[in-house]
Amino acid sequence: MAASPAYGEEKGGSSSLGEPEYGHDPASGGIFASDYKRHDDLKEMLDSNKDSLKLEAMKRIVAMIARGKNASDLFPAVVKNVACKNIEVKKLVYVYLVRYAEEQQDLALLSISTFQRGLKQDPNQLIRASALRVLSSIRVPIIVPIMMLAIKEAASDMSPYVRKTAAHAIPKLYSLDSDQKDQLIEVIEKLLADKTTLVAGSVVMAFEEVCPERIDLIHKNYRKLCNLLIDVEEWGQVVIINMLTRYARTQFLSPNQNESLLEESAEKAFYGSEEEDTKDAKAEATSLAKRKPYVMDPDHRLLLRNTKPLLQSRNAAALVRLLRSHSEVQYVVLQNVATMSIKRRGMFEPYLKSFYIRSTDPTQIKILKLEVLTNLANETNISTILREFQTYIRSMDKDFVAATIQAIGRCATNIGKVRDTCLNGLVQLLSNRDELVVAESVVVIKKLLQMQPAQHSEIIKHMAKLTDNIQVPMARASILWLIGEYCEHVPKIAPDVLRKMAKSFTNEEDIVKLQVINLAAKLYLTNSKQSKLLTQYVLNLAKYDQNYDIRDRARFIRQLIVPTEKSGALNKYAKKLFLAQKPAPILESSFKDRDHFQLGSLSHLLNAKAVGYQELPDWPDEAPDPSVRNVEVPEWTKCTSREKRKEKVEKPFYSDSEGESGPTESADSGEDTVVPLCEEEEEEAEGKKVKKAAGPQRKKGHAETSSEEASASESSSSGSDSGTEAPTMVEAKRRKAMPSSKAKPKEISLLDLDDFTPPPPQPVPSSSIISSSLVTDLEGLTLTDTSLAPAQLLSPAFGTVRTYELLHRMAGEGLSVEYCFSRRPFPGDPHMVAVQIQISNNTDAEVKSLRVSEPKLLAGMRIQEFPEIESLAPGDTASVVMGIDFCDSTQAANFQLCTHTRHFYVSIQPPVGELMAPVFMSENEFRKEQGKLTGMSEITEKLTLPEKCRSDHAIVQQVTSAANVGRVPCGADNEYRFAAKTVTSGSLVLITLEWREGAAAQLTINSEKMVIGTMLVKDIIQALAQ
Amino acid sequence: MLWLHLYGNALKGVAEKMIHSLFLINCSGDIFLEKHWKSVVSQSVCDYFFEAQEKAIDVENVPPVIPTPHHYLISIYRDKIFFVSVIQTEVPPLFVIEFLHRVADTFQDYFGECSETAIKDNVVIVYELLEEMLDNGFPLATESNILKELIKPPTILRSVVNSITGSSNVGDTLPTGQLSNIPWRRAGVKYTNNEAYFDVIEEIDAIIDKSGSTVFAEIQGVIDSCIKLSGMPDLSLSFMNPRLLDDVSFHPCIRFKRWESERVLSFIPPDGNFRLISYRVSSQNLVAIPVYVKHLISFKENSSSGRFDVTIGPKQNMGKTVEGVVMTVHMPKAVLNMNLTATQGGYTFDPVTKVLTWDVGKITPQKLPNLKGIVNLQSGAPKPEENPSLNIQFKIQQLAISGLKVNRLDMYGEKYKPFKGVKYITKAGKFQVRT
């Protein structure tokens, strides 16, 4: 916790916040210990059987998190409770997990399976949703594939709430791994078609975040979104309106062609973004549309018409209503009104009085209101406004008074009629007691006088007198500049002022000094007789000033105005240089240049481009084809896939997108119309089990199995989410005959419809060991699918056995220990992984009674120690085997290796590939099992095979070295299958590697242990890439 | 097609992230709660906020949006707590501000007050609420009805029970949730007494100038409802004079089309308390001002005292009594103390904040309340230039000052007969008299 120490200390004050943060401070040893102890009792509570104790502990932990304390050391203790039955405890564990999973990725993986179960099985939509929410909030890159699957599954959930959560999860996954973009777009496309208002806002949010450039996805949904808009919850409305505004900008012609474009586009932008929850979206929409001479696209009008009710009033009024809201809201609204009021004064004029200032307004609000009032001022209302300003000038809030004076100045410049009145008023202010007021007035008067100096020599004289009293440098500088500039109007006073200033020169501020030099120079040029000596004097003083600017200026001016023999041509023009007619300054609003930012945006507020700000695109010169928004069948539920398909052909945009997500045309395309099956799912997403015209989409060749087919299509529509579920299982029977087509990434449907009932599902572990030579013989053998007896456990296919270091010679004081995974079944306990340990004694003494002790294991893990080694002579090496039940996790087993003198802490962490043992099965069995492990249990990854890995042998070699798996025969070329089951639970792990043309390949792993699957994918890909 | 490509390029790599983290900070600058919806942002980011706070002198002037090198801080100030949210990218600031206020409203709703103590006492519930309200920085469940199904608010009884049984406020049986059809109403609502109450509350915002004439006045009205009806009632509420309401904003439950065509409020109400509509009757219509103030406040030049004499009387009050009258005045800094006599009610003057409060109570036309006496100034200080403005609060029962009147309430969809009630009340909003 990087809190600045000051706050940490302050916190120490109250008892509940008392504990300092030790976590990161090893120096504070003593306190650390006590803290550690305190956490120990939390751990104890968490380990207890009583839910109430657990809950109490979790509450305390959440309170710690809330205060920003580090509670990460409790992770192992907390994560165990993720499966807790008590829903209260569970929720708090979720809170904890989301906070710390990123820091403790390995441990976090332990919890994943619980979420998966929640996702898949729980009948309660809220549990499913919250499981997905937590799963997607765990920012652990390794679970990306799991998240992907979970999102896909949830996107077709019956409950709109779960689908909404799925939409929320999309950007989370995208930010974790942007490579998933293509797949995520598919999900977004599917969710965009969702009709429920609950989902609409969230999916558009996901769209904006993941693929805002895929505007083609919106066409089909445009009208629907417009119509849904009013019913969407307020947060969603904002996002949708933003998106639709952008859409309108690219799809429709500008409604403002015949008017001042600038003015209107500001207005248009405004429709989109301004209002938040007060439901004002801004639009004199219809009226605006009507007075346009050009024909507005009806879809554009639809958008405007649908945003209008969100305003529920004429537009400016809606904004004015917001002024009653919280001061922060006022602040933001006023900023926007200030910008708009520059270009569209008429809009706000009727509400002028709503911007009147109360003495109780915060200063920042006052100043913004003042800005608006000034922008709204015109010839008709100026007298009212000035009367208001008079009240403001007497305010106690001096910053506000200063702003008012400037505002008066701006009114005076903009409205010639009142210039004199304003000037007089300001001159009166010069006798104000408050110096700041006077100073501000001087500055403003100076600007005003520049407009018509001739008539105001009286005022200039008056101001000259002020130099005696006013101390504010800016004001003094302004007066001096005025006198210098118009010294001809006050010929008598000017030299006198210079005299006084010369006297006080050394004590003046820098800006004043510069103006004194300026005044001196101008006087020298116009009235050198009186001021020559004074000027010399001032220039001499300036020459030795501390400030280099002033020294520079003095030198420069001296060269310019004092004629010497060396001085060049410029001298002649000195008078022209100094006393040229200067243009009067233009006093304008600081909001003038803001309108290039979209109104309502953060960038607009800050007047600086914020990270991620996007300009609204310009209107297109020609409207793109409006027919893309046509949805042929108005009733969404009824539209058959067939019609959709036809449309798709027409649309240019869709053809772009089809490359990735497109239909699996497979082998059937010859006949009739083939329906892209992903379309089906759009409808499934709507929770409708539409019994579609199954006829045209199924091949005739399947007629014989039509009854099963029908049930397949029904049941899959309830649960399936696999992107393209093209060939059904019926085809599987003749899979061999079919060329493995490029487009069947997830070809396994959920149901296995093989005619015969499946054999006992789980292969029974068998102790019979086939000799390794046989295994090698079997490798590469293509077996026919004569049904074999239940799968058998095979002994490992030996590749190169990797050894790992358990204890280095140095650390072990001469004792070095290495281990490897022998890949043989551990005798005595089939649920243990055999670890072969090789101990070498490099000392020159005998090591006695070598043994394992005090294993520290996570719950469920077990160790079968190797028998104690009585003694190991110097230089000797002993080899022993121990068994560890890793519980199918890659968590390390920690234990101590003891000798008669020493204890060494060691740990064995298994690569995921060692947590399984090979299983022998036939192709048919493999398919059958694979068919059961789809959906969430399937992980697919594309990879590129390096040059040297493009032979059968190399592939098999690499895969079997990465994981302890057995090869499964396979009929198809370029497809490799491996099977194994995890050692502890006996869950199947099925690996399919499909080698496509060139280097491209696809790896699919099916396993109900998804964490293992995920990690295995990574390991195998890594092995293959080497 | 070209535009498509250009457009695509312009948008590449942009992500719309909303609220990243939230810090709650009390007035003495302690960060007493933090919540992160994505990765953790260090507390030190708040230093920028403290810096701005220092610059702003008083809390009201802390800018709501503060840019820092890597983040933007958007904050609100509610009930002596700063809600500081951390933003990373472009987002409509109002969106965030509204959300933060919604969070504060929810706390208020749950704990009865949105104070530091309440939040600290209920830190677990607060955390659960924050978890539900925002997912990945985007609002998820903000409707009070849904939240209350997910997380039960604490009650005294329940907290006693909880401490004995060790359960918390998380719903034991999670609702199967009618989350889809009508998001603002849960299914299966049951009451033995079916009641529907509507409070028409109007506030007068006004600025009255020195001479007593109205500079600006308008009426801000709301209709707050308390509806306890079983099942799925479908209500329609009609007014005698709906044309008065020209600037209205509605609760999402109201069918806008009905209002547009028939000027009838037709809706399936949320369960419990909610704001049905809010409206504005603008200054174009003549707004009746129910009170007048006679005042004489003066500070003498070169003397350390001044006079203060204020009388409040009833004006256009439609024959109703004006009650709950309170006057607050922010006196100039130079005022040391005040020595006054009130003919009615009591007054206090806080010499630190320089706020004078006069609790008048009811105005009886026969004997007008008056507050009068001497103002003591700091000696030597220049005479204050401006006379302070008087802020007046008052209440008038059984009157909607705009003249709005409910005509009838009908219920469809359910068989029982509900008990109906309408109450009118007029209050002062931002009612200021310049002197």
mmCIF file of N, CA and C in Angstrom, chain B residues 9 23 52 54 59 61 63 68 102 125-126 129 169 181 221 241 249 266 272 283 288 323 339 357 374 385 417:
data_model
loop_
_atom_site.group_PDB
_atom_site.id
_atom_site.type_symbol
_atom_site.label_atom_id
_atom_site.label_comp_id
_atom_site.label_asym_id
_atom_site.label_seq_id
_atom_site.Cartn_x
_atom_site.Cartn_y
_atom_site.Cartn_z
ATOM 1 N N ASN B 9 -9.898 2.711 -38.608
ATOM 2 C CA ASN B 9 -8.556 3.035 -38.144
ATOM 3 C C ASN B 9 -8.592 4.019 -36.988
ATOM 4 N N PHE B 23 -12.598 5.971 -3.653
ATOM 5 C CA PHE B 23 -12.073 6.235 -2.313
ATOM 6 C C PHE B 23 -13.079 7.102 -1.576
ATOM 7 N N ALA B 52 -5.795 19.698 -4.608
ATOM 8 C CA ALA B 52 -6.864 20.536 -5.143
ATOM 9 C C ALA B 52 -7.757 21.047 -4.029
ATOM 10 N N GLU B 54 -6.884 21.654 -0.984
ATOM 11 C CA GLU B 54 -6.195 22.723 -0.275
ATOM 12 C C GLU B 54 -6.338 24.042 -1.037
ATOM 13 N N VAL B 59 -14.797 23.395 0.928
ATOM 14 C CA VAL B 59 -15.133 22.129 0.275
ATOM 15 C C VAL B 59 -15.978 22.288 -0.973
ATOM 16 N N ASN B 61 -15.778 24.293 -3.278
ATOM 17 C CA ASN B 61 -15.094 24.731 -4.486
ATOM 18 C C ASN B 61 -14.048 23.760 -4.996
ATOM 19 N N PRO B 63 -12.885 21.332 -7.413
ATOM 20 C CA PRO B 63 -13.430 21.021 -8.739
ATOM 21 C C PRO B 63 -13.844 19.559 -8.822
ATOM 22 N N THR B 68 -5.024 14.166 -13.398
ATOM 23 C CA THR B 68 -3.706 13.863 -12.851
ATOM 24 C C THR B 68 -2.929 13.208 -13.986
ATOM 25 N N ARG B 102 -25.751 8.252 -6.812
ATOM 26 C CA ARG B 102 -26.604 7.087 -6.621
ATOM 27 C C ARG B 102 -26.054 6.198 -5.499
ATOM 28 N N ILE B 125 -21.560 -4.553 4.401
ATOM 29 C CA ILE B 125 -22.693 -4.298 3.500
ATOM 30 C C ILE B 125 -22.297 -3.290 2.431
ATOM 31 N N VAL B 126 -21.592 -2.262 2.873
ATOM 32 C CA VAL B 126 -21.150 -1.254 1.912
ATOM 33 C C VAL B 126 -20.335 -1.910 0.802
ATOM 34 N N LEU B 129 -22.529 -3.896 -1.463
ATOM 35 C CA LEU B 129 -23.318 -3.017 -2.332
ATOM 36 C C LEU B 129 -22.461 -2.519 -3.489
ATOM 37 N N ASN B 169 -26.319 -9.985 6.515
ATOM 38 C CA ASN B 169 -27.478 -9.427 5.859
ATOM 39 C C ASN B 169 -27.650 -9.890 4.426
ATOM 40 N N ASN B 181 -38.648 -8.775 -16.483
ATOM 41 C CA ASN B 181 -39.787 -8.099 -17.089
ATOM 42 C C ASN B 181 -39.902 -6.640 -16.723
ATOM 43 N N GLY B 221 -41.307 21.219 -8.588
ATOM 44 C CA GLY B 221 -42.206 20.298 -7.917
ATOM 45 C C GLY B 221 -41.801 18.851 -8.105
ATOM 46 N N ASN B 241 -55.442 19.907 -13.784
ATOM 47 C CA ASN B 241 -54.842 20.916 -14.654
ATOM 48 C C ASN B 241 -53.447 20.490 -15.123
ATOM 49 N N SER B 249 -39.887 15.462 -15.755
ATOM 50 C CA SER B 249 -39.115 14.245 -15.969
ATOM 51 C C SER B 249 -39.741 13.132 -15.158
ATOM 52 N N SER B 266 -49.624 6.934 -16.379
ATOM 53 C CA SER B 266 -50.020 5.537 -16.318
ATOM 54 C C SER B 266 -48.779 4.708 -16.069
ATOM 55 N N GLY B 272 -42.846 0.396 -2.736
ATOM 56 C CA GLY B 272 -42.261 1.241 -1.703
ATOM 57 C C GLY B 272 -42.163 2.698 -2.119
ATOM 58 N N SER B 283 -40.534 30.467 -14.690
ATOM 59 C CA SER B 283 -40.723 31.837 -14.226
ATOM 60 C C SER B 283 -41.650 32.629 -15.139
ATOM 61 N N ALA B 288 -46.457 32.912 -7.170
ATOM 62 C CA ALA B 288 -46.858 33.596 -5.947
ATOM 63 C C ALA B 288 -45.745 33.487 -4.915
ATOM 64 N N GLU B 323 -45.592 28.213 8.024
ATOM 65 C CA GLU B 323 -44.968 27.716 9.264
ATOM 66 C C GLU B 323 -43.554 27.225 8.985
ATOM 67 N N ASN B 339 -26.139 41.380 18.810
ATOM 68 C CA ASN B 339 -26.907 41.542 20.039
ATOM 69 C C ASN B 339 -28.341 41.872 19.669
ATOM 70 N N THR B 357 -28.763 32.380 12.563
ATOM 71 C CA THR B 357 -29.946 31.566 12.292
ATOM 72 C C THR B 357 -31.073 32.018 13.213
ATOM 73 N N ILE B 374 -28.235 45.197 17.605
ATOM 74 C CA ILE B 374 -26.955 45.818 17.248
ATOM 75 C C ILE B 374 -26.003 44.745 16.710
ATOM 76 N N GLU B 385 -18.983 46.159 2.612
ATOM 77 C CA GLU B 385 -19.609 46.853 1.498
ATOM 78 C C GLU B 385 -20.962 46.294 1.163
ATOM 79 N N LYS B 417 -59.380 -3.288 -3.247
ATOM 80 C CA LYS B 417 -59.564 -1.840 -3.264
ATOM 81 C C LYS B 417 -58.474 -1.185 -2.435
#
